[in-house]
mmCIF file of C-alpha atoms in Angstrom:
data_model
loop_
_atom_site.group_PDB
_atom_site.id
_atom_site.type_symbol
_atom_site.label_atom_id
_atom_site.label_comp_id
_atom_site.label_asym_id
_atom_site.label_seq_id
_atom_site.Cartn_x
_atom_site.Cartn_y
_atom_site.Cartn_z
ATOM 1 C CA UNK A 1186 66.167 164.540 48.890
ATOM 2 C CA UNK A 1187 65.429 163.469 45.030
ATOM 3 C CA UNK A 1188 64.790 159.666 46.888
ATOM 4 C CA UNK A 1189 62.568 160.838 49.311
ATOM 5 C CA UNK A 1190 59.764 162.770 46.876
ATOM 6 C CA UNK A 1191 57.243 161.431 44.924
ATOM 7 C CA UNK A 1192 58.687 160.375 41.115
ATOM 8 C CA UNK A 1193 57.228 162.094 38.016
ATOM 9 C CA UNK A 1194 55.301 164.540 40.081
ATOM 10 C CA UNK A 1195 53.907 167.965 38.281
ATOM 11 C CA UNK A 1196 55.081 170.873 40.486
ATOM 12 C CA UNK A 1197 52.358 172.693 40.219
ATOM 13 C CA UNK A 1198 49.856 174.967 43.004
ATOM 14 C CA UNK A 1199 47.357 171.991 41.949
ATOM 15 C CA UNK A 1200 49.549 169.370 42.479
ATOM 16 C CA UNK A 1201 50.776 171.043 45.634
ATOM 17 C CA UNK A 1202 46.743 171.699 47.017
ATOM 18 C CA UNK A 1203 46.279 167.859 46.086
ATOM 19 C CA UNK A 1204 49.394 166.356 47.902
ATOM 20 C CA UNK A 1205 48.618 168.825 51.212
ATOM 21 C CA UNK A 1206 45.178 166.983 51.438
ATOM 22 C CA UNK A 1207 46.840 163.587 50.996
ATOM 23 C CA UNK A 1208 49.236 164.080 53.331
ATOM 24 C CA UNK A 1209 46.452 165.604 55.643
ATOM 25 C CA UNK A 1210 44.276 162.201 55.393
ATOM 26 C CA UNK A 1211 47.713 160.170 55.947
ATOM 27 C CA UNK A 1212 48.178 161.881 58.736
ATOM 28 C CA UNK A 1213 44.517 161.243 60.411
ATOM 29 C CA UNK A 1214 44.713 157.253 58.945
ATOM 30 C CA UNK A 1215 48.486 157.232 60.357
ATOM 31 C CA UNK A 1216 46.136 158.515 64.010
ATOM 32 C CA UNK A 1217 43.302 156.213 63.457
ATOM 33 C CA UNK A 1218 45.393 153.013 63.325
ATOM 34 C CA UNK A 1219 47.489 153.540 66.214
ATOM 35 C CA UNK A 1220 44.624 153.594 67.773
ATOM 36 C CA UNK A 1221 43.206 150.418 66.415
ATOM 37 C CA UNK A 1222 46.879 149.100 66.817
ATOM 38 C CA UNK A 1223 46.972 149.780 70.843
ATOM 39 C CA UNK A 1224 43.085 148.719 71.023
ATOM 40 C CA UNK A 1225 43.681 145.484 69.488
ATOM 41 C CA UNK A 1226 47.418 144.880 71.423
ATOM 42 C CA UNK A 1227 45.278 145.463 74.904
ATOM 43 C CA UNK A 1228 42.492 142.908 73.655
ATOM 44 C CA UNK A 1229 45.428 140.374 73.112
ATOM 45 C CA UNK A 1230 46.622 140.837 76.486
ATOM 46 C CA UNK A 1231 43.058 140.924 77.778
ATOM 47 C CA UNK A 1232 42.658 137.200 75.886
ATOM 48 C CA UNK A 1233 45.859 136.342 76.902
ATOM 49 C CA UNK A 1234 44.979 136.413 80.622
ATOM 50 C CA UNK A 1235 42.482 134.085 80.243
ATOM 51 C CA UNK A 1236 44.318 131.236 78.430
ATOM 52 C CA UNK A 1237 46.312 130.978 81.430
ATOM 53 C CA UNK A 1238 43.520 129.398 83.408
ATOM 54 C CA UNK A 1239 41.972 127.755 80.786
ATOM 55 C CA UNK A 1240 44.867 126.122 79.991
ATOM 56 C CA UNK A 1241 45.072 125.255 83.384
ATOM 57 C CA UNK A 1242 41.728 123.630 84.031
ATOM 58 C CA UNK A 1243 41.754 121.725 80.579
ATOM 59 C CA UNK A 1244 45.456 120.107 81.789
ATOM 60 C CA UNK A 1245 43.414 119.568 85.268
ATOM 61 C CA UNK A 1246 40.578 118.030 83.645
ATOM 62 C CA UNK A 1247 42.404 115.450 81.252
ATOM 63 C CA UNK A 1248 45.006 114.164 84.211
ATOM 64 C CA UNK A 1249 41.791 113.621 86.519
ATOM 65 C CA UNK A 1250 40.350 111.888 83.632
ATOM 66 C CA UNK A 1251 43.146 109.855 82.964
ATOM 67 C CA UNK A 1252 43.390 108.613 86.534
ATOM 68 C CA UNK A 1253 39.918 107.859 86.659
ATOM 69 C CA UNK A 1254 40.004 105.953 83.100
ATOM 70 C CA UNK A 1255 43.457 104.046 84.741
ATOM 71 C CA UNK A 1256 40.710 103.181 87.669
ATOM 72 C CA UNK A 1257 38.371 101.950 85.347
ATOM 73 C CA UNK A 1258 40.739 99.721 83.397
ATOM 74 C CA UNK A 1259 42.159 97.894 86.651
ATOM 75 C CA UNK A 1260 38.965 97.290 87.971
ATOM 76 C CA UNK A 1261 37.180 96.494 84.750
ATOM 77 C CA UNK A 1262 40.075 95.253 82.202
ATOM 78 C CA UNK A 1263 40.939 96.809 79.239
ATOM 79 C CA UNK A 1264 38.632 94.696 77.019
ATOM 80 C CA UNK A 1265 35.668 95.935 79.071
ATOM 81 C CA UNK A 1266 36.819 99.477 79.039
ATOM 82 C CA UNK A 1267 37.195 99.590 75.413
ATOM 83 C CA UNK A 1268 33.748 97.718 74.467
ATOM 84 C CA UNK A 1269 31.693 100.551 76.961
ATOM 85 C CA UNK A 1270 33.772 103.239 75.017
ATOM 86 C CA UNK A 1271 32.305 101.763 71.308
ATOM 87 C CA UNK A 1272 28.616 102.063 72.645
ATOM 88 C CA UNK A 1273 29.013 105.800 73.932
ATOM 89 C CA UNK A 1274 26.654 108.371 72.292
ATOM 90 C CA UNK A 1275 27.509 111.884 71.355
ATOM 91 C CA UNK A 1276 27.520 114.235 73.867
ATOM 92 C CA UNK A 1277 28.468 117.635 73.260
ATOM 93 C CA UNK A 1278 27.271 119.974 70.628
ATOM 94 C CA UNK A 1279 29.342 123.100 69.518
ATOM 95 C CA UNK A 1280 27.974 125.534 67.356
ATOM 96 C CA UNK A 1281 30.596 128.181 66.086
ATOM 97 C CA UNK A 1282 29.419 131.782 65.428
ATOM 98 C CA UNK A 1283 31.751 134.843 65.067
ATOM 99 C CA UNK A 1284 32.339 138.577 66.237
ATOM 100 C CA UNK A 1285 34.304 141.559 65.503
ATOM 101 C CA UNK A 1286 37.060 143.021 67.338
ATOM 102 C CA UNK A 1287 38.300 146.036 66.013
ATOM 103 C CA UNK A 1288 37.312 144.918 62.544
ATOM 104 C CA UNK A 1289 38.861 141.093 63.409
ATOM 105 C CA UNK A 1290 36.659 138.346 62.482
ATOM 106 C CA UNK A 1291 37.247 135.711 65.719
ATOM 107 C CA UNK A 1292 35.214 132.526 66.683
ATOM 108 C CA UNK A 1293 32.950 132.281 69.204
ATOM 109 C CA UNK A 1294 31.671 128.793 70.141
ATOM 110 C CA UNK A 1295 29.041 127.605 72.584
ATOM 111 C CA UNK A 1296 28.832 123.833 74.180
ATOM 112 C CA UNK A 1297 25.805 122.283 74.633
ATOM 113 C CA UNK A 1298 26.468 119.584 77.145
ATOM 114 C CA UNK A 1299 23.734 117.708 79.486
ATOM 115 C CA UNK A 1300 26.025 117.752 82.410
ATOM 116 C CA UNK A 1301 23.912 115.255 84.218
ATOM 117 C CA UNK A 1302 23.700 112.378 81.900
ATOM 118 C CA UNK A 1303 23.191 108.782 83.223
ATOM 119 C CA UNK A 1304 24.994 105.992 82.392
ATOM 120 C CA UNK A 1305 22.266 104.684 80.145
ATOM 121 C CA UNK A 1306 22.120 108.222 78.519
ATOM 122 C CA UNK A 1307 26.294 107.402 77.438
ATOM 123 C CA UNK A 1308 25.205 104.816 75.672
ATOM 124 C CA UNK A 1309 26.722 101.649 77.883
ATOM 125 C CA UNK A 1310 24.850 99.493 80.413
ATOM 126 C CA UNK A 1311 24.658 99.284 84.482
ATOM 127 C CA UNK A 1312 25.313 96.081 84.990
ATOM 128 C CA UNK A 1313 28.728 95.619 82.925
ATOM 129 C CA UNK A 1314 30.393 99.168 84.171
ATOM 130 C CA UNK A 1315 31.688 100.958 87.183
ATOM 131 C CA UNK A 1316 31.519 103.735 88.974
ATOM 132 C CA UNK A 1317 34.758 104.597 87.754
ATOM 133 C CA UNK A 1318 33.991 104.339 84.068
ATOM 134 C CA UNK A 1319 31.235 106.691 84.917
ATOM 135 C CA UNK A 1320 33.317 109.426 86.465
ATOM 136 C CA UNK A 1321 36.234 108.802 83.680
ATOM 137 C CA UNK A 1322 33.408 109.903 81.051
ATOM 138 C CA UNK A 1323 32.553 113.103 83.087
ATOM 139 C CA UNK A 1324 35.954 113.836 83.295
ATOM 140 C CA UNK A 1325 36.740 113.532 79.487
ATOM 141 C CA UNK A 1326 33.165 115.267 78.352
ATOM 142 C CA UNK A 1327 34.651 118.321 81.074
ATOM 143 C CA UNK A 1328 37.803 118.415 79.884
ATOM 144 C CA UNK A 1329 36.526 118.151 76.222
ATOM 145 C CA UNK A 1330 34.617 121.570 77.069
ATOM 146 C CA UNK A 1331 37.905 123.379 78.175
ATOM 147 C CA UNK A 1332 39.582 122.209 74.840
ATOM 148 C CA UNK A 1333 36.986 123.722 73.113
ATOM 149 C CA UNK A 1334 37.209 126.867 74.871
ATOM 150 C CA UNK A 1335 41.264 126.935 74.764
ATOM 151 C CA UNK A 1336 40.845 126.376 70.816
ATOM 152 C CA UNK A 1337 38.518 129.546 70.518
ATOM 153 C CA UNK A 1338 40.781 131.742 72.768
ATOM 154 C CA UNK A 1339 44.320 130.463 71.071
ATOM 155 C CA UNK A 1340 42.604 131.083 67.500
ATOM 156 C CA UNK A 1341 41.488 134.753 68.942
ATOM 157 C CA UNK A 1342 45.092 135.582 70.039
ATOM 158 C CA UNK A 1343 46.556 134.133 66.642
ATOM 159 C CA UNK A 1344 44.175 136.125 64.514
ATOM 160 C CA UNK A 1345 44.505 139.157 66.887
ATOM 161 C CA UNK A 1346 48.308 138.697 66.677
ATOM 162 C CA UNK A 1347 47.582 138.937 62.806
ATOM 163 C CA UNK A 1348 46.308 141.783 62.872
ATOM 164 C CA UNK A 1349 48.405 143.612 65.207
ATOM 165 C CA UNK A 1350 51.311 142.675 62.904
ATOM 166 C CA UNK A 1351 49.744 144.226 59.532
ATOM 167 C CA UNK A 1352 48.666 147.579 61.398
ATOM 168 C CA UNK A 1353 52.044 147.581 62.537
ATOM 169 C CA UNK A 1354 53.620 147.802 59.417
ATOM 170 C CA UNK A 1355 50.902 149.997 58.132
ATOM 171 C CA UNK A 1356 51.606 152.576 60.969
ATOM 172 C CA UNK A 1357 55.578 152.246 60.417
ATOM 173 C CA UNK A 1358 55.050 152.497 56.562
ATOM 174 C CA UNK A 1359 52.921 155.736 57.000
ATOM 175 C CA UNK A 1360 55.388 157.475 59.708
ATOM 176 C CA UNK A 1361 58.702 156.328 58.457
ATOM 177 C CA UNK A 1362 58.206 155.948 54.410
ATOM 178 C CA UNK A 1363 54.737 157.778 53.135
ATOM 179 C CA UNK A 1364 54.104 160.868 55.322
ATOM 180 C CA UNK A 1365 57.800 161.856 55.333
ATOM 181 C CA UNK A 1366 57.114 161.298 51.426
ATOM 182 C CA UNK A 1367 54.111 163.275 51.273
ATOM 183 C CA UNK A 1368 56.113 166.296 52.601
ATOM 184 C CA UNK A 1369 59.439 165.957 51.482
ATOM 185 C CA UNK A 1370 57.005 166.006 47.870
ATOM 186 C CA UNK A 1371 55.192 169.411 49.715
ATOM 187 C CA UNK A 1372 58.796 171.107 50.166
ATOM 188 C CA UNK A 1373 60.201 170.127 46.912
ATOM 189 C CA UNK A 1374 57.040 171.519 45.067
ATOM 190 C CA UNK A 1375 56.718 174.618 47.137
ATOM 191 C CA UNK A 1376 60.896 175.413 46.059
ATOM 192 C CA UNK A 1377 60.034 175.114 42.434
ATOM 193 C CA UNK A 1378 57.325 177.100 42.553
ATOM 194 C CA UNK A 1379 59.762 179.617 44.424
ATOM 195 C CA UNK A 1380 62.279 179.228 41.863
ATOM 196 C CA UNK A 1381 59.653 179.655 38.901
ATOM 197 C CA UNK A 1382 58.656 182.712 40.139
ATOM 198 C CA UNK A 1383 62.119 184.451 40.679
ATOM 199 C CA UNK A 1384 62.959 183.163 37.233
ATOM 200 C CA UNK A 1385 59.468 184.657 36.105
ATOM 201 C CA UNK A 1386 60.435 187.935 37.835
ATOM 202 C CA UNK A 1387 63.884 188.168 36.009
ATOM 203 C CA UNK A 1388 62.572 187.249 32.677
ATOM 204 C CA UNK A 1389 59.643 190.182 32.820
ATOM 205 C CA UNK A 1390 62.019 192.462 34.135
ATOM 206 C CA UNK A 1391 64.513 191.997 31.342
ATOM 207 C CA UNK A 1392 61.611 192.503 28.644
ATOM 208 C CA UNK A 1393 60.526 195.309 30.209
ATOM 209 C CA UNK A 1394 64.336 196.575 30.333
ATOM 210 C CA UNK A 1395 64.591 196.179 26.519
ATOM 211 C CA UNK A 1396 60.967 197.495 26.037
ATOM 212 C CA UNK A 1397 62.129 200.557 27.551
ATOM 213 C CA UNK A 1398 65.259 200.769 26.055
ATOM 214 C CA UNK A 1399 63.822 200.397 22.665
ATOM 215 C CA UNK A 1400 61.250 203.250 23.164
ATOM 216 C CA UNK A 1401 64.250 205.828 24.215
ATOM 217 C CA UNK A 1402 65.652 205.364 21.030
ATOM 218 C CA UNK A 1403 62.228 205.446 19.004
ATOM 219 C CA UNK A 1404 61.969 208.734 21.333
ATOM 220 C CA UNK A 1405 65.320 209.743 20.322
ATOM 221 C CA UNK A 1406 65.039 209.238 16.715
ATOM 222 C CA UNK A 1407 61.177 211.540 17.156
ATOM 223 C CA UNK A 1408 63.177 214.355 18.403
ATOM 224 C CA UNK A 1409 65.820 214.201 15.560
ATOM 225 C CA UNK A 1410 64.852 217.547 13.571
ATOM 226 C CA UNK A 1411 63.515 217.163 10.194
ATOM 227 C CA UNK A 1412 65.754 220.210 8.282
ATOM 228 C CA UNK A 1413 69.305 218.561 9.009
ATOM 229 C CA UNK A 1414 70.312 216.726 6.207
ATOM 230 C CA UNK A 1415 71.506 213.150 5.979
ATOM 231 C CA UNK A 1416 75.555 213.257 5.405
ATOM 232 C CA UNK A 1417 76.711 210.996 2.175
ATOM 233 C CA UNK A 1418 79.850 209.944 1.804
#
C-alpha cells in the first residue's frame, strides 16, 4: 500500500480535510472529461461520415477532369494545352477561419469561386481553345473545391483524434493512478490518526495510573501517626 499513497504526506485531520476535497474535485474532473472524451469521439465519427463522400466526389471530380484535359490534348496538342494553361487567372479564393469543438481549435474554410466564368474570364482566348479545354478547367476548379473541403475535414479528424488521445490518458491517469492515490492517501491517514489516538489513550491512561498510584502512597504516608517513633538501627 506504501506505493500507492502520496510520499512525504503529514497525517494530519488537515491534511486529511485537504486530500478529501482533492480527491472530491478529481473525482468531478475524472466526470467532466469523460464527458468531453465521448462528446469529442461522437464528433469524430460525425466528421468521419462525411469524408466518405467527400472523398468520393473529389476522386469523381479529378478523373472527369482528367478525361476531359486527355480530350483537350488530342484535339488541341499538348503545346496548345499547355500555352492556354500559362494564361489562366486565379480563380478560387479560400479564406480560413476557425471554431471550437469541445475546446478544439479546427479550420473552417470558405471558397469563393465564380462558377460561371467564361473562357475569356480564365484568362485564354476563343479562337485558339476548345470546348474541351473549357470543361477540363471546370472540372479541375470543382474538383479543386472538394480538395479544399477534404483538407479541412481530414485536419478536423486529426486534431479531434488529438484530442481524444490526451483526454484519454487524462481519464485513465485519474481512474487508474490519481484517484486510487487520493484514497489509498485518505485510508492511510485516517489509520494513523486511529493509531495516534489509541497510543494517546494508553499513554494518558498510564500517567494517570502512576498519578494515582503516587497519591495512595502520599495518602498513606498522611495517615502514618505522628507519636510512633522512627526505629534506628
Amino acid at each position: 500500500m506504501a506505493q500507492d499513497i502520496i510520499e512525504g504526506v503529514n497525517p494530519t485531520r488537515m491534511e486529511l480535510l485537504t486530500l478529501k476535497d482533492r480527491t472530491k474535485l478529481a473525482v468531478k474532473g475524472h466526470g467532466l472529461l469523460k464527458e468531453k472524451r465521448d462528446a469529442l469521439i461522437k464528433e469524430f465519427f460525425d466528421i468521419l461520415d462525411r469524408v466518405k463522400g467527400i472523398r468520393e466526389n473529389a476522386e469523381r471530380s479529378l478523373r472527369e477532369a482528367n478525361e476531359a484535359l486527355v480530350e483537350a490534348q488530342i484535339v488541341m496538342g499538348d503545346l496548345a494545352v499547355k500555352k492556354a494553361s500559362l494564361s489562366v487567372k486565379e480563380s478560387i479564393d479560400v479564406d480560413i477561419t476557425s471554431r471550437s469543438i469541445m475546446g478544439v481549435s479546427v479550420p473552417v474554410t470558405e471558397v469563393v469561386m465564380d462558377e460561371n466564368r467564361s473562357l475569356v474570364d480564365r484568362g485564354y482566348g476563343l479562337t485558339d481553345t476548345t470546348i474541351q479545354l473549357d470543361e477540363a478547367a471546370k472540372k479541375f476548379e470543382e474538383s479543386v473545391k472538394y480538395l479544399i473541403e477534404l483538407g479541412e475535414v481530414e485536419k478536423t479528424i486529426y486534431l479531434l483524434a488529438e484530442e481524444i488521445e490526451s483526454t484519454k490518458r487524462r481519464v485513465n491517469a485519474l481512474e487508474h493512478i490519481m484517484i486510487p492515490r487520493f484514497q489509498n492517501t485518505e485510508k492511510y491517514i485516517d489509520m494513523r490518526l486511529q493509531e495516534m489516538e489509541r497510543e494517546n489513550f494508553v499513554r494518558l491512561k498510564m500517567i494517570r495510573s502512576t498519578i494515582e498510584k503516587k497519591q495512595e502512597v502520599e495518602e498513606g504516608l498522611a495517615e502514618k501517626p505522628s507519636n510512633v517513633p522512627d526505629l534506628q538501627v
